[in-house]
Amino acid sequence: RPIDELTIWDDAKAMLRKARAEGIQTVHDRLDRQTPHCKFCELGTTCRNCTMGPCRVSEKNPLGVCGADADVIVARNFGRFVTGGAAGHSDHGRDLIEVLEAIVEGETKDYRIVAEDKLRAIAGEVGIQTEGRSTMEVARDVMDCFFADFGSRKKEVSFLARVPQVRKDKWAGLKMTPRGVDREIAEMMHRTHMGCDNDAPNTMIHAARTALADGWGGSMIGTELSDVIFGVPTPKMSTANLGVIKADKVNILVHGHNPVVSEMILAASREPELVNRAKELGATGINVAGLCCTGNELLMRQGIPMAGNHLMTELAIITGAVEAIVVDYQCIMPSLVQISGCYHTKFIDTANKARFTGAIHFDFQPRTAMKQAREIVSIAVEAFAQRDPGRVDIPCEPIEIMTGFSNEAVIAALGGSLDPMVQAIAAGDIRGAVGIVGCNNPKIKQDSMNVKLAEELIKKDILVLVTGCVTTAAGKAGLLVPGAIEKAGPGLQKVCGSLGIPPVLHYGSCVDNARILQLCAALANALKVDISDLPVGASSPEWYSEKAAAIGLYAVASGIYTHLGHPPNILGSKTVTDLAVSGLEDLVGATFFIEPDMVKAADMFDQRIRTKRKALGL
Ligand code: BF8
Ligand code: SF4
């Protein structure tokens, strides 16, 4: 395909041209070679769950060897797909509990409790005594409570304390209440074994329960403990695009999701000894820039610049100016190892559960984190001497963005409560809000939908919150600065203008979608209604991952009307598809809708918000 069809960005186009000139294969080339895809797999009608198969069902041949039909097979595949995503987010959340454990047990000095107030606030919410107790005593109980949320002994995960009672009653009636994170994940694997849950809607209900265990369990724990250990984000300025990579500096890209690694890399990069060594080698300093969600984590809390989102990860290395790419887990294309090998770039992996053949491996541990981070930064610094200046091409100047919108920061900006936001919604200055989240997918012109939808919504006075890879898209489009109110409707111009904030707010990484859930719950509680009564929505226009599917499903199951730019692989079952796009409305008060045209998608949100506002008497 011509480069102009692959992406809307000039920096990406320049690097794709360089890749072609240098004979480097990218994700786009590999997609072309994989197209057309298997039709059965696209429809979700293949099953590989036992060795009587594999089976492919169709109109001509409607049953697998065991007798499973398309509905059962599609539901099982979708259930496992969502569960993969819930497992990813939640295992990340567990890693934060393990760091808290290392702090509580005195095994590490590299991490500490930075946000004591937040720790105590969370403890109070989940029913832990805080008065007259030391921080470490409270932290130990919080740790035990969250570890237990992963197990089998609870009737519901702890953060359900935040959910309006009407919603919890709905879940209880549907057997959708998430009990324990690992429990729901394991149960989905059990249900989808040959000969278990052979009722598609029942499997879908458990898929929703597993997704809720992610949103209100694993992800929420991940977000909240990251704030406790690394600080609650506050508004700040930063920059984005490939121009954040600096020709005169040692460039280290952090990629993946877990701030436990990237925070230490950033801290080590500021140590005078390492900075001096970089200068000895001819650099002016050390520059840490972010990719994907671990980039979002550091952007939100430390204001580091963002080099790019999912489809920029290969292209960032192709600048020829990256000394090291340091990864933890999730969304890291294995091709990055090969592309690093085309340059002087060191590819360093840090997690035993996400190793890459050909990488330099560190088994990153809380006890030895800072020591390991220093070694990693030192490898990057030494690599500067091997850089070939003739191959360096940094295609643009960075663009300004504003970041750091945690709920705490928003409430502080509003003067201490959500009341002004409720009033602005009531007055119609903010007609509603939509979270645009998720990924890039090489099947879609990069960021074309992510940006277009945000622009269309703010015109209609619908506040937009972005997380994950939509962040850099919105940033590069100039939507994450206060001046972007020019592109918004009169209501957002007034509200955001008076607060000095953009009409598109950066709310963090993908696990931080839990912040959006929390905000919706808080608004519903303030108005004494269910989440499904609010004039809100969610969207993932360019999604690709199992995690994005889990997010979409927990949003819908929480009562949030959710848009996808393309469908998951479920169209081979009418039962499952109908449930997803209409049947869930009766059960949980929201559905998915699939719409590849962003003008139409924005209109759908507009209509929905109009209906919800009317029902609230607004
Ligand atoms: O968790 S948005 S491409 S990086 S899956 Fe991945 Fe999608 Fe980016 Fe973060 Ni989220
Ligand atoms: Fe085929 Fe049934 Fe086995 Fe799936 S579980 S592979 S449909 S026989």
XYZ file of C-alpha atoms in Angstrom, residues 62-586:
525
model
C -22.653 -26.435 11.080
C -21.299 -28.633 13.883
C -17.844 -29.373 15.237
C -16.857 -32.985 15.947
C -18.256 -32.730 19.495
C -21.475 -31.145 18.217
C -20.672 -27.536 19.175
C -22.369 -25.016 16.872
C -21.267 -21.569 15.735
C -22.883 -19.829 18.735
C -21.006 -21.974 21.247
C -17.717 -21.744 19.381
C -17.899 -17.967 18.857
C -18.881 -17.333 22.489
C -16.068 -19.564 23.764
C -13.504 -17.863 21.535
C -14.676 -14.397 22.530
C -14.721 -15.418 26.201
C -11.107 -16.568 26.048
C -10.133 -13.465 24.061
C -11.516 -11.104 26.694
C -9.984 -13.224 29.427
C -6.543 -12.825 27.875
C -6.957 -9.079 28.196
C -8.286 -9.226 31.750
C -5.323 -11.420 32.686
C -2.846 -8.961 31.185
C -4.175 -5.904 33.007
C -4.706 -7.770 36.237
C -1.328 -9.481 36.366
C 0.143 -6.003 35.918
C -1.988 -4.896 38.893
C -0.641 -7.812 40.928
C 2.920 -6.694 40.189
C 2.120 -3.412 41.937
C 0.854 -5.287 44.989
C 4.135 -7.211 45.024
C 6.082 -3.952 45.019
C 3.910 -2.731 47.897
C 4.723 -6.006 49.664
C 8.450 -5.427 49.154
C 8.022 -1.941 50.680
C 6.008 -3.225 53.631
C 8.438 -6.076 54.284
C 11.376 -3.641 54.174
C 12.943 -5.498 51.242
C 13.399 -2.432 49.076
C 14.454 1.169 49.547
C 14.173 1.891 45.825
C 10.389 2.172 46.031
C 8.442 3.898 48.764
C 4.997 5.164 49.601
C 4.891 8.567 47.939
C 1.160 9.307 48.293
C 0.293 8.545 51.929
C -2.986 10.453 51.705
C -4.083 8.380 48.776
C -3.115 5.152 50.535
C -5.256 6.138 53.510
C -8.134 7.219 51.300
C -8.152 3.896 49.447
C -7.880 1.990 52.737
C -10.922 3.851 54.035
C -12.900 3.019 50.897
C -12.252 -0.720 51.204
C -13.047 -0.774 54.926
C -9.579 -0.749 56.484
C -9.113 1.114 59.766
C -6.767 4.069 59.316
C -7.081 6.223 62.415
C -4.196 6.127 64.825
C -2.330 3.605 62.699
C 1.050 3.979 61.049
C 1.362 4.186 57.285
C 3.065 0.796 57.159
C 0.314 -0.868 59.204
C -2.302 0.503 56.844
C -0.205 -0.439 53.805
C 0.086 -4.023 55.035
C -3.683 -4.344 55.325
C -4.202 -2.775 51.896
C -1.707 -5.268 50.472
C -3.515 -8.213 52.090
C -6.891 -6.919 50.947
C -5.778 -6.588 47.318
C -3.969 -9.923 47.238
C -7.228 -11.429 48.482
C -9.122 -9.710 45.641
C -7.312 -12.045 43.280
C -8.443 -15.179 45.128
C -11.576 -17.250 45.772
C -12.646 -16.272 49.292
C -14.529 -13.030 48.568
C -18.083 -12.466 47.403
C -16.976 -9.396 45.448
C -13.755 -7.512 44.695
C -13.079 -4.629 47.107
C -13.508 -1.662 44.763
C -17.130 -2.613 44.196
C -17.515 -0.329 47.233
C -17.346 2.476 44.649
C -20.200 1.147 42.499
C -23.773 2.488 42.864
C -25.957 -0.068 44.655
C -28.460 -0.294 41.758
C -25.690 -1.410 39.459
C -24.412 -3.955 41.960
C -27.942 -5.339 42.319
C -28.156 -5.670 38.538
C -24.903 -7.616 38.456
C -25.987 -9.852 41.330
C -29.239 -10.689 39.518
C -27.291 -11.678 36.410
C -24.592 -13.640 38.285
C -22.171 -11.071 36.887
C -20.655 -9.844 40.170
C -16.874 -10.179 39.918
C -15.769 -12.236 42.945
C -12.046 -12.713 42.498
C -9.766 -11.750 39.622
C -7.925 -15.043 39.195
C -11.108 -16.945 39.950
C -13.068 -15.445 37.057
C -10.120 -15.926 34.706
C -9.685 -19.582 35.717
C -13.422 -20.191 35.546
C -13.522 -18.908 31.969
C -10.799 -21.381 31.016
C -12.843 -24.110 32.699
C -16.138 -23.131 31.084
C -14.584 -23.135 27.624
C -13.063 -26.614 27.958
C -14.844 -29.202 25.767
C -18.133 -30.187 27.288
C -18.743 -27.352 29.801
C -20.556 -24.090 29.138
C -22.434 -24.832 25.919
C -24.888 -21.941 26.157
C -23.563 -18.900 24.329
C -25.376 -16.170 26.340
C -24.260 -17.806 29.590
C -20.646 -17.800 28.400
C -21.012 -14.137 27.437
C -22.283 -13.260 30.913
C -19.186 -14.824 32.410
C -17.044 -12.968 29.874
C -18.600 -9.759 31.244
C -17.931 -10.886 34.826
C -14.285 -11.555 33.964
C -14.008 -8.146 32.305
C -15.544 -6.489 35.401
C -12.951 -8.272 37.540
C -10.386 -6.506 35.372
C -11.932 -3.018 35.413
C -13.029 -2.861 39.045
C -10.339 -5.315 40.214
C -6.968 -5.831 38.545
C -6.789 -2.581 36.593
C -8.157 -0.428 39.397
C -5.686 -1.934 41.855
C -2.904 -1.305 39.311
C -3.841 2.356 38.886
C -4.410 3.110 42.551
C -1.237 1.451 43.818
C 0.817 3.081 41.042
C -0.435 6.420 42.377
C 0.443 5.399 45.944
C 3.979 4.328 44.996
C 4.828 6.891 42.288
C 2.539 9.801 43.096
C -0.894 11.026 42.074
C -0.717 12.702 38.633
C -1.180 16.473 38.480
C -1.558 18.686 35.381
C 1.688 19.516 33.628
C 3.024 20.259 30.169
C 5.078 17.920 28.031
C 5.739 17.139 24.364
C 5.007 14.418 21.826
C 5.976 12.912 18.437
C 9.282 11.559 17.098
C 10.814 15.012 17.541
C 11.203 14.264 21.264
C 14.139 12.009 20.299
C 17.223 14.227 20.456
C 20.168 13.947 18.055
C 22.624 15.275 20.650
C 21.506 13.047 23.518
C 21.623 9.439 24.619
C 18.045 8.377 23.875
C 16.364 5.675 25.918
C 12.834 4.627 24.995
C 10.710 2.934 27.647
C 8.005 0.694 26.198
C 5.385 -1.577 27.705
C 3.067 -0.923 30.630
C 4.502 -1.225 34.076
C 5.874 1.940 35.723
C 7.773 -0.261 38.198
C 10.514 -0.594 35.570
C 10.305 2.718 33.691
C 10.239 4.897 36.851
C 13.571 3.382 37.893
C 15.076 3.870 34.419
C 14.082 7.537 34.583
C 15.582 7.918 38.074
C 18.843 6.234 37.010
C 19.080 8.420 33.896
C 19.343 11.451 36.173
C 22.321 10.161 38.191
C 25.301 12.500 37.716
C 27.785 9.674 37.146
C 25.794 8.339 34.189
C 25.088 11.815 32.819
C 28.807 12.633 33.019
C 29.726 9.455 31.198
C 27.233 10.361 28.449
C 28.999 13.748 28.166
C 32.409 12.091 27.994
C 31.152 10.175 24.990
C 30.043 13.390 23.267
C 26.345 13.538 24.157
C 24.801 16.547 25.926
C 22.806 14.349 28.320
C 20.409 11.424 28.669
C 16.848 11.639 27.324
C 14.152 9.182 28.440
C 11.078 9.186 26.205
C 7.956 7.056 26.293
C 6.138 4.680 23.994
C 2.686 3.219 24.578
C 1.357 2.827 28.104
C 4.458 2.843 30.272
C 5.136 6.091 28.434
C 1.672 7.274 29.486
C 2.422 6.356 33.104
C 5.617 8.436 33.153
C 4.000 11.209 31.148
C 1.131 11.507 33.651
C 3.344 11.538 36.731
C 6.769 12.812 35.623
C 5.982 14.694 32.420
C 8.468 12.783 30.252
C 7.968 13.284 26.504
C 6.076 10.750 24.365
C 7.784 9.434 21.262
C 4.677 7.683 20.019
C 1.951 5.086 20.201
C 1.664 1.486 19.050
C 2.369 1.984 15.337
C 5.250 4.378 16.112
C 7.261 1.824 18.099
C 9.088 0.345 15.103
C 9.432 3.760 13.487
C 11.035 5.332 16.559
C 14.004 2.957 16.242
C 14.286 3.769 12.536
C 15.291 7.344 13.464
C 18.689 5.746 14.064
C 19.091 7.824 17.222
C 17.847 5.377 19.860
C 20.554 3.899 22.067
C 18.256 1.528 23.956
C 14.660 0.438 24.043
C 13.741 -0.924 27.469
C 10.574 -2.998 27.603
C 8.484 -4.701 30.246
C 5.374 -6.375 28.837
C 2.327 -6.154 26.529
C 2.013 -4.635 23.051
C 5.749 -4.983 22.333
C 6.103 -6.216 18.775
C 8.764 -8.937 18.630
C 9.918 -7.284 15.392
C 11.507 -4.565 17.538
C 14.377 -6.953 18.287
C 15.159 -7.345 14.582
C 14.772 -3.632 13.863
C 17.034 -2.768 16.804
C 19.554 -5.164 15.242
C 19.573 -3.043 12.067
C 20.995 -0.167 14.148
C 23.215 0.257 17.204
C 20.056 0.085 19.384
C 20.146 -2.234 22.409
C 16.873 -4.063 23.008
C 16.545 -4.801 26.718
C 13.733 -6.875 28.242
C 13.069 -6.844 31.968
C 10.364 -9.372 32.831
C 10.651 -13.115 33.042
C 7.083 -13.369 31.781
C 7.891 -11.356 28.642
C 11.246 -12.438 27.236
C 12.329 -11.795 23.659
C 14.797 -14.022 21.849
C 17.823 -11.924 20.993
C 17.249 -9.368 23.774
C 19.566 -8.393 26.606
C 17.652 -9.758 29.606
C 17.335 -8.347 33.125
C 15.204 -10.150 35.688
C 13.969 -6.878 37.209
C 13.144 -7.193 40.927
C 12.027 -4.646 43.565
C 15.006 -5.496 45.817
C 17.578 -4.722 43.108
C 15.623 -2.278 40.948
C 17.864 0.781 41.144
C 21.062 -1.213 40.701
C 19.590 -2.929 37.643
C 18.259 0.347 36.254
C 21.765 1.866 36.518
C 23.222 -1.069 34.596
C 20.562 -0.700 31.905
C 21.143 3.047 31.539
C 24.881 2.420 31.417
C 24.420 -0.016 28.506
C 22.458 2.697 26.702
C 25.098 5.345 27.383
C 27.930 3.163 26.089
C 25.906 2.422 22.943
C 26.039 6.131 22.042
C 29.633 5.608 20.878
C 28.362 3.121 18.289
C 25.742 5.416 16.779
C 26.172 6.111 13.048
C 25.346 9.831 12.655
C 24.913 9.293 8.916
C 21.828 7.163 9.574
C 20.144 9.561 12.012
C 16.963 11.247 10.811
C 14.636 12.906 13.314
C 11.812 14.114 11.113
C 10.078 16.895 13.058
C 9.893 19.257 16.009
C 7.874 18.097 19.038
C 4.407 19.390 19.739
C 3.159 20.590 23.144
C 0.682 18.599 25.185
C -0.961 18.906 28.607
C -1.257 15.802 30.747
C -1.806 14.630 34.328
C -5.596 14.562 34.710
C -6.187 12.139 37.561
C -9.586 12.364 39.237
C -7.870 13.902 42.256
C -6.370 16.608 40.024
C -9.689 17.284 38.319
C -11.505 17.580 41.648
C -8.781 19.899 42.962
C -9.080 22.049 39.815
C -12.837 22.217 40.392
C -12.288 23.541 43.906
C -12.594 20.339 45.924
C -15.679 18.543 44.633
C -17.372 17.272 41.502
C -20.263 19.720 42.010
C -19.077 22.261 39.408
C -18.836 19.448 36.858
C -22.330 18.238 37.725
C -23.562 21.844 37.336
C -21.796 22.242 33.996
C -23.427 19.022 32.802
C -26.808 20.156 34.103
C -26.425 23.535 32.386
C -25.501 21.781 29.137
C -22.091 23.450 28.832
C -20.693 19.939 29.038
C -23.409 17.916 27.301
C -21.748 14.618 28.110
C -18.407 12.836 28.108
C -16.829 10.091 26.047
C -13.621 8.189 26.806
C -11.676 7.421 23.634
C -9.245 4.659 24.420
C -7.069 1.972 22.958
C -4.822 1.283 20.106
C -3.619 1.538 16.561
C -4.254 -1.285 14.150
C -2.333 -1.489 10.853
C -5.611 -2.357 9.098
C -6.674 1.246 9.753
C -4.899 4.427 8.596
C -2.984 5.240 11.754
C -4.839 7.621 14.091
C -7.313 8.735 11.404
C -10.273 7.540 13.475
C -8.779 8.320 16.894
C -8.313 11.981 15.967
C -11.467 12.410 13.885
C -13.783 11.096 16.579
C -12.256 13.365 19.233
C -12.627 16.389 16.946
C -16.231 15.574 16.097
C -17.215 15.076 19.734
C -15.715 18.244 21.169
C -17.513 20.255 18.465
C -20.727 18.931 19.999
C -19.717 20.043 23.504
C -18.960 16.474 24.511
C -15.903 16.378 26.773
C -13.358 13.776 25.671
C -11.077 11.790 27.966
C -8.231 9.877 26.319
C -5.998 7.073 27.517
C -3.574 4.551 26.056
C -2.483 5.009 22.483
C -5.179 7.572 21.699
C -3.179 9.965 23.899
C -0.369 10.532 21.447
C -2.865 10.696 18.583
C -4.804 13.482 20.288
C -1.564 15.170 21.339
C -0.059 15.197 17.859
C -3.348 16.586 16.497
C -3.015 19.548 18.870
C -6.027 18.560 20.966
C -4.253 18.227 24.328
C -3.505 21.910 24.868
C -5.809 24.563 26.346
C -5.814 26.383 22.979
C -7.665 23.419 21.448
C -10.897 24.908 22.795
C -10.950 26.786 19.484
C -12.021 23.493 17.928
C -14.715 22.855 20.550
C -18.332 23.942 20.861
C -19.320 27.054 22.840
C -20.049 25.152 26.068
C -16.663 23.466 26.274
C -15.023 26.740 25.229
C -16.600 28.372 28.258
C -15.912 25.649 30.844
C -12.464 24.533 29.677
C -11.506 28.118 28.871
C -12.276 29.298 32.397
C -10.325 26.409 33.918
C -7.428 26.713 31.439
C -7.672 23.057 30.444
C -7.962 21.332 27.064
C -11.313 19.972 25.803
C -9.588 16.587 25.515
C -8.126 15.429 28.813
C -5.318 12.901 29.111
C -6.433 10.398 31.732
C -3.479 8.012 31.596
C -2.580 4.526 30.413
C -4.964 1.694 29.551
C -5.160 0.361 33.109
C -6.049 3.962 33.995
C -9.406 3.494 32.290
C -10.204 2.498 35.861
C -9.997 6.239 36.618
C -12.818 6.807 34.110
C -14.884 4.031 35.715
C -14.335 5.647 39.091
C -15.369 9.057 37.746
C -18.566 7.614 36.220
C -19.412 5.875 39.494
C -18.780 9.069 41.450
C -21.011 11.098 39.095
C -23.758 8.460 39.285
C -23.542 8.433 43.076
C -23.657 12.232 43.179
C -26.817 12.248 41.044
C -28.239 9.189 42.852
C -28.647 7.301 39.555
C -27.104 4.278 37.857
C -24.019 4.617 35.622
C -26.203 3.663 32.648
C -28.303 6.807 33.280
C -25.359 9.141 32.680
C -24.814 11.017 29.385
C -21.512 9.225 28.789
C -19.927 6.822 26.351
C -16.727 5.004 25.498
C -14.983 4.265 22.240
C -12.043 2.327 20.902
C -11.878 3.275 17.217
C -8.622 1.577 16.217
C -8.408 -1.229 18.783
C -6.460 -4.421 18.194
C -5.766 -6.149 21.529
C -7.416 -8.610 23.878
C -7.015 -5.948 26.555
C -9.019 -3.436 24.535
C -11.808 -6.012 24.217
C -11.788 -6.508 27.987
C -11.990 -2.740 28.501
C -14.882 -2.468 26.051
C -16.767 -5.240 27.763
C -16.271 -3.916 31.298
C -17.420 -0.509 30.078
C -20.614 -1.980 28.603
C -21.212 -4.203 31.633
C -20.785 -1.115 33.828
C -23.558 0.597 31.839
C -21.475 2.636 29.384
C -22.530 2.748 25.710
C -19.401 1.687 23.812
C -18.269 2.196 20.229
C -15.798 0.022 18.323
C -14.415 1.022 14.923
C -14.469 -2.591 13.768
C -16.060 -5.721 15.237
C -14.327 -8.437 17.213
C -14.261 -11.892 15.561
C -17.844 -12.738 16.529
C -19.845 -12.177 13.347
C -20.119 -15.940 12.721
C -22.749 -16.133 15.470
C -25.960 -14.173 15.193
C -26.772 -14.925 18.832
C -23.477 -13.509 20.113
C -23.487 -10.532 17.723
C -27.092 -9.600 18.557
C -26.326 -9.847 22.254
C -23.303 -7.548 21.893
C -25.000 -4.870 19.795
C -28.527 -4.920 21.248
C -29.372 -7.671 23.760
C -27.052 -6.368 26.452
C -29.091 -3.145 26.617
C -31.896 -4.957 28.463
